[in-house]
Amino acid sequence: MDLMSLLQGQISDNVVDYLSNQVGTQDKEKTQIATSSIVSTLIGALAKNASTPEGAQSLNNALERDHDGGILENLIGSLSGNAQPQQQKSLDGAGILSHLLGDKQQGATQMISKTSGLDSGKVLNLMTMLAPIVMGVLGKTKQQQGLNTGDLMSLLQNTRQNQESQNPMMGLVTRFLDSDGDGSIMDDVAGMVGGFFRKR
């Protein structure tokens, strides 16, 4: 099971158009690059947080309590506030980011800004909108597949490892999340990852 493919299936062209309009950019390619980078970052953070039994149990509890995937039934409606999912906390993007990234949120925002060319304010808005989608897909997968805490750990670790072998952004994310300081990582971003995305 590939969590990244499930996420990409949810983030359609229509969703990217909506996200571009919401953050106020006409450059949908930049939105697409930023979206890909954000999803990689959030998957990396989830995998890191769930790498211990305690962290995986905390994630499992959060999914059962707040993220059943209901927002995916009418994604744009949920994000725009026109459709109200049963679990209101499922839309708390700022809360999700704070929990997943902690004091690395600002550094992550700057890193994604460099890879995409979007300014940090727009990136943060995108992150806030995408975080509930990532949690919704993970929650729906847990529910449909009957995943327990150990299964969640395996799914996230396998997704991260698979992405590291084919997606340079995931490798950078892993280094960034494991680092004590952001400086040396940030120096690598524009050349290595930015060049990769612009060539595609």
mmCIF file with all atom_site columns, C-alpha atoms in Angstrom:
data_model
loop_
_atom_site.group_PDB
_atom_site.id
_atom_site.type_symbol
_atom_site.label_atom_id
_atom_site.label_alt_id
_atom_site.label_comp_id
_atom_site.label_asym_id
_atom_site.label_entity_id
_atom_site.label_seq_id
_atom_site.pdbx_PDB_ins_code
_atom_site.Cartn_x
_atom_site.Cartn_y
_atom_site.Cartn_z
_atom_site.occupancy
_atom_site.B_iso_or_equiv
_atom_site.pdbx_formal_charge
_atom_site.auth_seq_id
_atom_site.auth_comp_id
_atom_site.auth_asym_id
_atom_site.auth_atom_id
_atom_site.pdbx_PDB_model_num
ATOM 1   C CA . MET A 1 1   ? 0.000   0.000  0.000   1.00 0.00 ? 1   MET A CA 1
ATOM 2   C CA . ASP A 1 2   ? 1.469   3.365  -1.076  1.00 0.00 ? 2   ASP A CA 1
ATOM 3   C CA . LEU A 1 3   ? 0.285   6.248  1.069   1.00 0.00 ? 3   LEU A CA 1
ATOM 4   C CA . MET A 1 4   ? 1.797   8.812  -1.298  1.00 0.00 ? 4   MET A CA 1
ATOM 5   C CA . SER A 1 5   ? -0.256  7.471  -4.223  1.00 0.00 ? 5   SER A CA 1
ATOM 6   C CA . LEU A 1 6   ? -3.415  7.694  -2.121  1.00 0.00 ? 6   LEU A CA 1
ATOM 7   C CA . LEU A 1 7   ? -2.619  11.315 -1.297  1.00 0.00 ? 7   LEU A CA 1
ATOM 8   C CA . GLN A 1 8   ? -1.866  12.205 -4.901  1.00 0.00 ? 8   GLN A CA 1
ATOM 9   C CA . GLY A 1 9   ? -5.210  10.685 -5.846  1.00 0.00 ? 9   GLY A CA 1
ATOM 10  C CA . GLN A 1 10  ? -6.970  13.141 -3.560  1.00 0.00 ? 10  GLN A CA 1
ATOM 11  C CA . ILE A 1 11  ? -5.047  16.226 -4.681  1.00 0.00 ? 11  ILE A CA 1
ATOM 12  C CA . SER A 1 12  ? -6.548  16.543 -8.158  1.00 0.00 ? 12  SER A CA 1
ATOM 13  C CA . ASP A 1 13  ? -6.061  19.385 -10.632 1.00 0.00 ? 13  ASP A CA 1
ATOM 14  C CA . ASN A 1 14  ? -9.264  20.943 -9.309  1.00 0.00 ? 14  ASN A CA 1
ATOM 15  C CA . VAL A 1 15  ? -7.889  20.884 -5.771  1.00 0.00 ? 15  VAL A CA 1
ATOM 16  C CA . VAL A 1 16  ? -4.606  22.453 -6.940  1.00 0.00 ? 16  VAL A CA 1
ATOM 17  C CA . ASP A 1 17  ? -6.615  25.157 -8.742  1.00 0.00 ? 17  ASP A CA 1
ATOM 18  C CA . TYR A 1 18  ? -8.537  25.800 -5.539  1.00 0.00 ? 18  TYR A CA 1
ATOM 19  C CA . LEU A 1 19  ? -5.364  25.952 -3.452  1.00 0.00 ? 19  LEU A CA 1
ATOM 20  C CA . SER A 1 20  ? -3.735  28.363 -5.930  1.00 0.00 ? 20  SER A CA 1
ATOM 21  C CA . ASN A 1 21  ? -6.721  30.679 -5.754  1.00 0.00 ? 21  ASN A CA 1
ATOM 22  C CA . GLN A 1 22  ? -6.814  30.511 -1.958  1.00 0.00 ? 22  GLN A CA 1
ATOM 23  C CA . VAL A 1 23  ? -3.173  31.498 -1.524  1.00 0.00 ? 23  VAL A CA 1
ATOM 24  C CA . GLY A 1 24  ? -3.406  34.125 -4.279  1.00 0.00 ? 24  GLY A CA 1
ATOM 25  C CA . THR A 1 25  ? -1.021  32.891 -6.948  1.00 0.00 ? 25  THR A CA 1
ATOM 26  C CA . GLN A 1 26  ? -1.539  32.484 -10.677 1.00 0.00 ? 26  GLN A CA 1
ATOM 27  C CA . ASP A 1 27  ? 1.462   30.158 -10.959 1.00 0.00 ? 27  ASP A CA 1
ATOM 28  C CA . LYS A 1 28  ? -0.067  26.715 -10.550 1.00 0.00 ? 28  LYS A CA 1
ATOM 29  C CA . GLU A 1 29  ? 3.267   25.005 -11.196 1.00 0.00 ? 29  GLU A CA 1
ATOM 30  C CA . LYS A 1 30  ? 4.661   26.629 -8.055  1.00 0.00 ? 30  LYS A CA 1
ATOM 31  C CA . THR A 1 31  ? 1.573   25.526 -6.152  1.00 0.00 ? 31  THR A CA 1
ATOM 32  C CA . GLN A 1 32  ? 2.055   21.979 -7.440  1.00 0.00 ? 32  GLN A CA 1
ATOM 33  C CA . ILE A 1 33  ? 5.729   21.921 -6.410  1.00 0.00 ? 33  ILE A CA 1
ATOM 34  C CA . ALA A 1 34  ? 4.924   23.388 -3.001  1.00 0.00 ? 34  ALA A CA 1
ATOM 35  C CA . THR A 1 35  ? 2.096   20.894 -2.521  1.00 0.00 ? 35  THR A CA 1
ATOM 36  C CA . SER A 1 36  ? 4.374   17.967 -3.328  1.00 0.00 ? 36  SER A CA 1
ATOM 37  C CA . SER A 1 37  ? 7.038   19.304 -0.962  1.00 0.00 ? 37  SER A CA 1
ATOM 38  C CA . ILE A 1 38  ? 4.513   19.874 1.830   1.00 0.00 ? 38  ILE A CA 1
ATOM 39  C CA . VAL A 1 39  ? 3.064   16.368 1.524   1.00 0.00 ? 39  VAL A CA 1
ATOM 40  C CA . SER A 1 40  ? 6.584   14.900 1.646   1.00 0.00 ? 40  SER A CA 1
ATOM 41  C CA . THR A 1 41  ? 7.374   16.998 4.723   1.00 0.00 ? 41  THR A CA 1
ATOM 42  C CA . LEU A 1 42  ? 4.209   15.975 6.549   1.00 0.00 ? 42  LEU A CA 1
ATOM 43  C CA . ILE A 1 43  ? 4.702   12.285 5.718   1.00 0.00 ? 43  ILE A CA 1
ATOM 44  C CA . GLY A 1 44  ? 8.280   12.555 6.962   1.00 0.00 ? 44  GLY A CA 1
ATOM 45  C CA . ALA A 1 45  ? 7.122   14.222 10.193  1.00 0.00 ? 45  ALA A CA 1
ATOM 46  C CA . LEU A 1 46  ? 4.410   11.602 10.726  1.00 0.00 ? 46  LEU A CA 1
ATOM 47  C CA . ALA A 1 47  ? 6.924   8.797  10.165  1.00 0.00 ? 47  ALA A CA 1
ATOM 48  C CA . LYS A 1 48  ? 9.361   10.372 12.622  1.00 0.00 ? 48  LYS A CA 1
ATOM 49  C CA . ASN A 1 49  ? 6.665   10.950 15.266  1.00 0.00 ? 49  ASN A CA 1
ATOM 50  C CA . ALA A 1 50  ? 5.351   7.392  14.850  1.00 0.00 ? 50  ALA A CA 1
ATOM 51  C CA . SER A 1 51  ? 8.805   5.787  14.994  1.00 0.00 ? 51  SER A CA 1
ATOM 52  C CA . THR A 1 52  ? 8.324   4.981  18.690  1.00 0.00 ? 52  THR A CA 1
ATOM 53  C CA . PRO A 1 53  ? 5.495   2.900  20.179  1.00 0.00 ? 53  PRO A CA 1
ATOM 54  C CA . GLU A 1 54  ? 4.371   5.908  22.227  1.00 0.00 ? 54  GLU A CA 1
ATOM 55  C CA . GLY A 1 55  ? 4.316   8.192  19.215  1.00 0.00 ? 55  GLY A CA 1
ATOM 56  C CA . ALA A 1 56  ? 2.483   5.639  17.103  1.00 0.00 ? 56  ALA A CA 1
ATOM 57  C CA . GLN A 1 57  ? -0.110  5.146  19.827  1.00 0.00 ? 57  GLN A CA 1
ATOM 58  C CA . SER A 1 58  ? -0.638  8.889  20.103  1.00 0.00 ? 58  SER A CA 1
ATOM 59  C CA . LEU A 1 59  ? -1.155  9.091  16.321  1.00 0.00 ? 59  LEU A CA 1
ATOM 60  C CA . ASN A 1 60  ? -3.518  6.127  16.392  1.00 0.00 ? 60  ASN A CA 1
ATOM 61  C CA . ASN A 1 61  ? -5.579  7.805  19.115  1.00 0.00 ? 61  ASN A CA 1
ATOM 62  C CA . ALA A 1 62  ? -5.709  11.089 17.190  1.00 0.00 ? 62  ALA A CA 1
ATOM 63  C CA . LEU A 1 63  ? -6.871  9.318  14.019  1.00 0.00 ? 63  LEU A CA 1
ATOM 64  C CA . GLU A 1 64  ? -9.613  7.449  15.865  1.00 0.00 ? 64  GLU A CA 1
ATOM 65  C CA . ARG A 1 65  ? -10.771 10.589 17.648  1.00 0.00 ? 65  ARG A CA 1
ATOM 66  C CA . ASP A 1 66  ? -10.489 13.314 15.015  1.00 0.00 ? 66  ASP A CA 1
ATOM 67  C CA . HIS A 1 67  ? -9.685  11.970 11.530  1.00 0.00 ? 67  HIS A CA 1
ATOM 68  C CA . ASP A 1 68  ? -11.990 9.411  9.931   1.00 0.00 ? 68  ASP A CA 1
ATOM 69  C CA . GLY A 1 69  ? -11.478 10.739 6.397   1.00 0.00 ? 69  GLY A CA 1
ATOM 70  C CA . GLY A 1 70  ? -14.900 12.376 6.278   1.00 0.00 ? 70  GLY A CA 1
ATOM 71  C CA . ILE A 1 71  ? -13.459 15.604 4.867   1.00 0.00 ? 71  ILE A CA 1
ATOM 72  C CA . LEU A 1 72  ? -12.439 13.709 1.721   1.00 0.00 ? 72  LEU A CA 1
ATOM 73  C CA . GLU A 1 73  ? -16.069 13.128 0.722   1.00 0.00 ? 73  GLU A CA 1
ATOM 74  C CA . ASN A 1 74  ? -16.349 16.792 -0.271  1.00 0.00 ? 74  ASN A CA 1
ATOM 75  C CA . LEU A 1 75  ? -12.798 18.033 -0.042  1.00 0.00 ? 75  LEU A CA 1
ATOM 76  C CA . ILE A 1 76  ? -13.113 21.510 -1.524  1.00 0.00 ? 76  ILE A CA 1
ATOM 77  C CA . GLY A 1 77  ? -16.395 22.005 0.324   1.00 0.00 ? 77  GLY A CA 1
ATOM 78  C CA . SER A 1 78  ? -14.729 21.053 3.608   1.00 0.00 ? 78  SER A CA 1
ATOM 79  C CA . LEU A 1 79  ? -11.721 23.296 3.011   1.00 0.00 ? 79  LEU A CA 1
ATOM 80  C CA . SER A 1 80  ? -13.920 26.247 2.029   1.00 0.00 ? 80  SER A CA 1
ATOM 81  C CA . GLY A 1 81  ? -16.258 25.809 4.984   1.00 0.00 ? 81  GLY A CA 1
ATOM 82  C CA . ASN A 1 82  ? -19.262 25.033 2.771   1.00 0.00 ? 82  ASN A CA 1
ATOM 83  C CA . ALA A 1 83  ? -19.394 21.439 4.021   1.00 0.00 ? 83  ALA A CA 1
ATOM 84  C CA . GLN A 1 84  ? -19.030 20.588 7.690   1.00 0.00 ? 84  GLN A CA 1
ATOM 85  C CA . PRO A 1 85  ? -17.505 17.193 8.518   1.00 0.00 ? 85  PRO A CA 1
ATOM 86  C CA . GLN A 1 86  ? -18.668 15.459 11.667  1.00 0.00 ? 86  GLN A CA 1
ATOM 87  C CA . GLN A 1 87  ? -15.238 15.781 13.227  1.00 0.00 ? 87  GLN A CA 1
ATOM 88  C CA . GLN A 1 88  ? -14.542 19.515 13.398  1.00 0.00 ? 88  GLN A CA 1
ATOM 89  C CA . LYS A 1 89  ? -10.980 18.990 14.613  1.00 0.00 ? 89  LYS A CA 1
ATOM 90  C CA . SER A 1 90  ? -10.248 17.274 11.314  1.00 0.00 ? 90  SER A CA 1
ATOM 91  C CA . LEU A 1 91  ? -9.974  20.757 9.761   1.00 0.00 ? 91  LEU A CA 1
ATOM 92  C CA . ASP A 1 92  ? -7.592  22.219 12.371  1.00 0.00 ? 92  ASP A CA 1
ATOM 93  C CA . GLY A 1 93  ? -4.606  22.535 10.056  1.00 0.00 ? 93  GLY A CA 1
ATOM 94  C CA . ALA A 1 94  ? -2.700  24.884 12.373  1.00 0.00 ? 94  ALA A CA 1
ATOM 95  C CA . GLY A 1 95  ? -3.092  22.469 15.271  1.00 0.00 ? 95  GLY A CA 1
ATOM 96  C CA . ILE A 1 96  ? -1.945  19.524 13.150  1.00 0.00 ? 96  ILE A CA 1
ATOM 97  C CA . LEU A 1 97  ? 1.149   21.426 11.976  1.00 0.00 ? 97  LEU A CA 1
ATOM 98  C CA . SER A 1 98  ? 2.027   22.473 15.518  1.00 0.00 ? 98  SER A CA 1
ATOM 99  C CA . HIS A 1 99  ? 1.802   18.889 16.718  1.00 0.00 ? 99  HIS A CA 1
ATOM 100 C CA . LEU A 1 100 ? 3.707   17.353 13.791  1.00 0.00 ? 100 LEU A CA 1
ATOM 101 C CA . LEU A 1 101 ? 6.459   19.922 13.297  1.00 0.00 ? 101 LEU A CA 1
ATOM 102 C CA . GLY A 1 102 ? 6.743   21.728 16.631  1.00 0.00 ? 102 GLY A CA 1
ATOM 103 C CA . ASP A 1 103 ? 9.605   24.224 16.629  1.00 0.00 ? 103 ASP A CA 1
ATOM 104 C CA . LYS A 1 104 ? 10.639  23.108 13.127  1.00 0.00 ? 104 LYS A CA 1
ATOM 105 C CA . GLN A 1 105 ? 7.539   24.590 11.496  1.00 0.00 ? 105 GLN A CA 1
ATOM 106 C CA . GLN A 1 106 ? 9.222   27.850 10.512  1.00 0.00 ? 106 GLN A CA 1
ATOM 107 C CA . GLY A 1 107 ? 12.250  26.056 9.089   1.00 0.00 ? 107 GLY A CA 1
ATOM 108 C CA . ALA A 1 108 ? 10.024  23.706 7.130   1.00 0.00 ? 108 ALA A CA 1
ATOM 109 C CA . THR A 1 109 ? 8.108   26.660 5.723   1.00 0.00 ? 109 THR A CA 1
ATOM 110 C CA . GLN A 1 110 ? 11.333  28.318 4.591   1.00 0.00 ? 110 GLN A CA 1
ATOM 111 C CA . MET A 1 111 ? 12.617  25.076 3.067   1.00 0.00 ? 111 MET A CA 1
ATOM 112 C CA . ILE A 1 112 ? 9.426   24.590 1.024   1.00 0.00 ? 112 ILE A CA 1
ATOM 113 C CA . SER A 1 113 ? 9.441   28.255 0.020   1.00 0.00 ? 113 SER A CA 1
ATOM 114 C CA . LYS A 1 114 ? 12.906  27.750 -1.482  1.00 0.00 ? 114 LYS A CA 1
ATOM 115 C CA . THR A 1 115 ? 11.959  24.577 -3.343  1.00 0.00 ? 115 THR A CA 1
ATOM 116 C CA . SER A 1 116 ? 8.790   26.064 -4.823  1.00 0.00 ? 116 SER A CA 1
ATOM 117 C CA . GLY A 1 117 ? 9.467   29.756 -5.268  1.00 0.00 ? 117 GLY A CA 1
ATOM 118 C CA . LEU A 1 118 ? 6.319   30.654 -3.302  1.00 0.00 ? 118 LEU A CA 1
ATOM 119 C CA . ASP A 1 119 ? 6.787   33.131 -0.463  1.00 0.00 ? 119 ASP A CA 1
ATOM 120 C CA . SER A 1 120 ? 6.681   31.795 3.077   1.00 0.00 ? 120 SER A CA 1
ATOM 121 C CA . GLY A 1 121 ? 3.258   33.247 3.867   1.00 0.00 ? 121 GLY A CA 1
ATOM 122 C CA . LYS A 1 122 ? 1.647   31.436 0.933   1.00 0.00 ? 122 LYS A CA 1
ATOM 123 C CA . VAL A 1 123 ? 3.497   28.225 1.836   1.00 0.00 ? 123 VAL A CA 1
ATOM 124 C CA . LEU A 1 124 ? 2.217   28.375 5.407   1.00 0.00 ? 124 LEU A CA 1
ATOM 125 C CA . ASN A 1 125 ? -1.351  28.853 4.143   1.00 0.00 ? 125 ASN A CA 1
ATOM 126 C CA . LEU A 1 126 ? -0.917  25.834 1.870   1.00 0.00 ? 126 LEU A CA 1
ATOM 127 C CA . MET A 1 127 ? 0.487   23.766 4.715   1.00 0.00 ? 127 MET A CA 1
ATOM 128 C CA . THR A 1 128 ? -2.516  24.642 6.875   1.00 0.00 ? 128 THR A CA 1
ATOM 129 C CA . MET A 1 129 ? -4.908  23.486 4.151   1.00 0.00 ? 129 MET A CA 1
ATOM 130 C CA . LEU A 1 130 ? -2.976  20.339 3.221   1.00 0.00 ? 130 LEU A CA 1
ATOM 131 C CA . ALA A 1 131 ? -2.357  19.022 6.746   1.00 0.00 ? 131 ALA A CA 1
ATOM 132 C CA . PRO A 1 132 ? -6.027  17.987 7.240   1.00 0.00 ? 132 PRO A CA 1
ATOM 133 C CA . ILE A 1 133 ? -5.961  16.189 3.852   1.00 0.00 ? 133 ILE A CA 1
ATOM 134 C CA . VAL A 1 134 ? -2.906  14.149 4.848   1.00 0.00 ? 134 VAL A CA 1
ATOM 135 C CA . MET A 1 135 ? -4.496  13.227 8.177   1.00 0.00 ? 135 MET A CA 1
ATOM 136 C CA . GLY A 1 136 ? -7.809  12.467 6.462   1.00 0.00 ? 136 GLY A CA 1
ATOM 137 C CA . VAL A 1 137 ? -6.198  10.073 3.982   1.00 0.00 ? 137 VAL A CA 1
ATOM 138 C CA . LEU A 1 138 ? -4.270  8.361  6.774   1.00 0.00 ? 138 LEU A CA 1
ATOM 139 C CA . GLY A 1 139 ? -7.394  8.097  8.920   1.00 0.00 ? 139 GLY A CA 1
ATOM 140 C CA . LYS A 1 140 ? -9.497  6.730  6.072   1.00 0.00 ? 140 LYS A CA 1
ATOM 141 C CA . THR A 1 141 ? -6.784  4.186  5.231   1.00 0.00 ? 141 THR A CA 1
ATOM 142 C CA . LYS A 1 142 ? -6.622  3.096  8.872   1.00 0.00 ? 142 LYS A CA 1
ATOM 143 C CA . GLN A 1 143 ? -10.382 2.667  8.956   1.00 0.00 ? 143 GLN A CA 1
ATOM 144 C CA . GLN A 1 144 ? -10.726 0.841  5.628   1.00 0.00 ? 144 GLN A CA 1
ATOM 145 C CA . GLN A 1 145 ? -7.751  -1.461 6.187   1.00 0.00 ? 145 GLN A CA 1
ATOM 146 C CA . GLY A 1 146 ? -8.328  -2.007 9.915   1.00 0.00 ? 146 GLY A CA 1
ATOM 147 C CA . LEU A 1 147 ? -4.801  -0.806 10.743  1.00 0.00 ? 147 LEU A CA 1
ATOM 148 C CA . ASN A 1 148 ? -3.542  -1.039 14.308  1.00 0.00 ? 148 ASN A CA 1
ATOM 149 C CA . THR A 1 149 ? -0.702  0.944  15.885  1.00 0.00 ? 149 THR A CA 1
ATOM 150 C CA . GLY A 1 150 ? 2.003   -1.344 14.510  1.00 0.00 ? 150 GLY A CA 1
ATOM 151 C CA . ASP A 1 151 ? 0.480   -1.249 11.039  1.00 0.00 ? 151 ASP A CA 1
ATOM 152 C CA . LEU A 1 152 ? 0.537   2.562  11.095  1.00 0.00 ? 152 LEU A CA 1
ATOM 153 C CA . MET A 1 153 ? 4.209   2.539  12.075  1.00 0.00 ? 153 MET A CA 1
ATOM 154 C CA . SER A 1 154 ? 5.017   0.171  9.202   1.00 0.00 ? 154 SER A CA 1
ATOM 155 C CA . LEU A 1 155 ? 2.939   2.073  6.647   1.00 0.00 ? 155 LEU A CA 1
ATOM 156 C CA . LEU A 1 156 ? 4.587   5.398  7.451   1.00 0.00 ? 156 LEU A CA 1
ATOM 157 C CA . GLN A 1 157 ? 8.133   4.027  7.644   1.00 0.00 ? 157 GLN A CA 1
ATOM 158 C CA . ASN A 1 158 ? 7.733   2.116  4.374   1.00 0.00 ? 158 ASN A CA 1
ATOM 159 C CA . THR A 1 159 ? 6.253   5.151  2.616   1.00 0.00 ? 159 THR A CA 1
ATOM 160 C CA . ARG A 1 160 ? 9.120   7.333  3.794   1.00 0.00 ? 160 ARG A CA 1
ATOM 161 C CA . GLN A 1 161 ? 11.762  4.792  2.748   1.00 0.00 ? 161 GLN A CA 1
ATOM 162 C CA . ASN A 1 162 ? 10.175  4.272  -0.672  1.00 0.00 ? 162 ASN A CA 1
ATOM 163 C CA . GLN A 1 163 ? 10.022  8.017  -1.231  1.00 0.00 ? 163 GLN A CA 1
ATOM 164 C CA . GLU A 1 164 ? 13.634  8.522  -0.156  1.00 0.00 ? 164 GLU A CA 1
ATOM 165 C CA . SER A 1 165 ? 14.740  6.237  -2.999  1.00 0.00 ? 165 SER A CA 1
ATOM 166 C CA . GLN A 1 166 ? 12.859  8.165  -5.693  1.00 0.00 ? 166 GLN A CA 1
ATOM 167 C CA . ASN A 1 167 ? 12.110  11.649 -4.347  1.00 0.00 ? 167 ASN A CA 1
ATOM 168 C CA . PRO A 1 168 ? 15.040  13.908 -3.357  1.00 0.00 ? 168 PRO A CA 1
ATOM 169 C CA . MET A 1 169 ? 12.701  16.062 -1.306  1.00 0.00 ? 169 MET A CA 1
ATOM 170 C CA . MET A 1 170 ? 12.013  13.209 1.114   1.00 0.00 ? 170 MET A CA 1
ATOM 171 C CA . GLY A 1 171 ? 15.713  12.680 1.717   1.00 0.00 ? 171 GLY A CA 1
ATOM 172 C CA . LEU A 1 172 ? 16.099  16.369 2.452   1.00 0.00 ? 172 LEU A CA 1
ATOM 173 C CA . VAL A 1 173 ? 13.058  16.309 4.745   1.00 0.00 ? 173 VAL A CA 1
ATOM 174 C CA . THR A 1 174 ? 14.505  13.414 6.727   1.00 0.00 ? 174 THR A CA 1
ATOM 175 C CA . ARG A 1 175 ? 17.796  15.252 7.181   1.00 0.00 ? 175 ARG A CA 1
ATOM 176 C CA . PHE A 1 176 ? 15.973  18.421 8.163   1.00 0.00 ? 176 PHE A CA 1
ATOM 177 C CA . LEU A 1 177 ? 13.762  16.703 10.746  1.00 0.00 ? 177 LEU A CA 1
ATOM 178 C CA . ASP A 1 178 ? 16.729  14.868 12.260  1.00 0.00 ? 178 ASP A CA 1
ATOM 179 C CA . SER A 1 179 ? 18.950  17.964 12.436  1.00 0.00 ? 179 SER A CA 1
ATOM 180 C CA . ASP A 1 180 ? 19.458  20.171 15.474  1.00 0.00 ? 180 ASP A CA 1
ATOM 181 C CA . GLY A 1 181 ? 19.942  23.294 13.370  1.00 0.00 ? 181 GLY A CA 1
ATOM 182 C CA . ASP A 1 182 ? 18.544  24.203 9.978   1.00 0.00 ? 182 ASP A CA 1
ATOM 183 C CA . GLY A 1 183 ? 21.442  26.186 8.517   1.00 0.00 ? 183 GLY A CA 1
ATOM 184 C CA . SER A 1 184 ? 23.421  23.603 6.541   1.00 0.00 ? 184 SER A CA 1
ATOM 185 C CA . ILE A 1 185 ? 20.264  21.919 5.295   1.00 0.00 ? 185 ILE A CA 1
ATOM 186 C CA . MET A 1 186 ? 18.829  25.205 4.053   1.00 0.00 ? 186 MET A CA 1
ATOM 187 C CA . ASP A 1 187 ? 22.013  25.863 2.066   1.00 0.00 ? 187 ASP A CA 1
ATOM 188 C CA . ASP A 1 188 ? 21.395  22.650 0.107   1.00 0.00 ? 188 ASP A CA 1
ATOM 189 C CA . VAL A 1 189 ? 17.795  23.327 -0.773  1.00 0.00 ? 189 VAL A CA 1
ATOM 190 C CA . ALA A 1 190 ? 17.856  25.773 -3.666  1.00 0.00 ? 190 ALA A CA 1
ATOM 191 C CA . GLY A 1 191 ? 20.482  23.979 -5.721  1.00 0.00 ? 191 GLY A CA 1
ATOM 192 C CA . MET A 1 192 ? 19.665  20.338 -5.159  1.00 0.00 ? 192 MET A CA 1
ATOM 193 C CA . VAL A 1 193 ? 15.910  20.167 -4.880  1.00 0.00 ? 193 VAL A CA 1
ATOM 194 C CA . GLY A 1 194 ? 14.982  23.336 -6.720  1.00 0.00 ? 194 GLY A CA 1
ATOM 195 C CA . GLY A 1 195 ? 17.012  22.197 -9.717  1.00 0.00 ? 195 GLY A CA 1
ATOM 196 C CA . PHE A 1 196 ? 15.343  18.781 -9.656  1.00 0.00 ? 196 PHE A CA 1
ATOM 197 C CA . PHE A 1 197 ? 11.826  20.199 -9.679  1.00 0.00 ? 197 PHE A CA 1
ATOM 198 C CA . ARG A 1 198 ? 12.503  22.797 -12.366 1.00 0.00 ? 198 ARG A CA 1
ATOM 199 C CA . LYS A 1 199 ? 13.894  20.178 -14.757 1.00 0.00 ? 199 LYS A CA 1
ATOM 200 C CA . ARG A 1 200 ? 10.775  18.024 -14.602 1.00 0.00 ? 200 ARG A CA 1
#
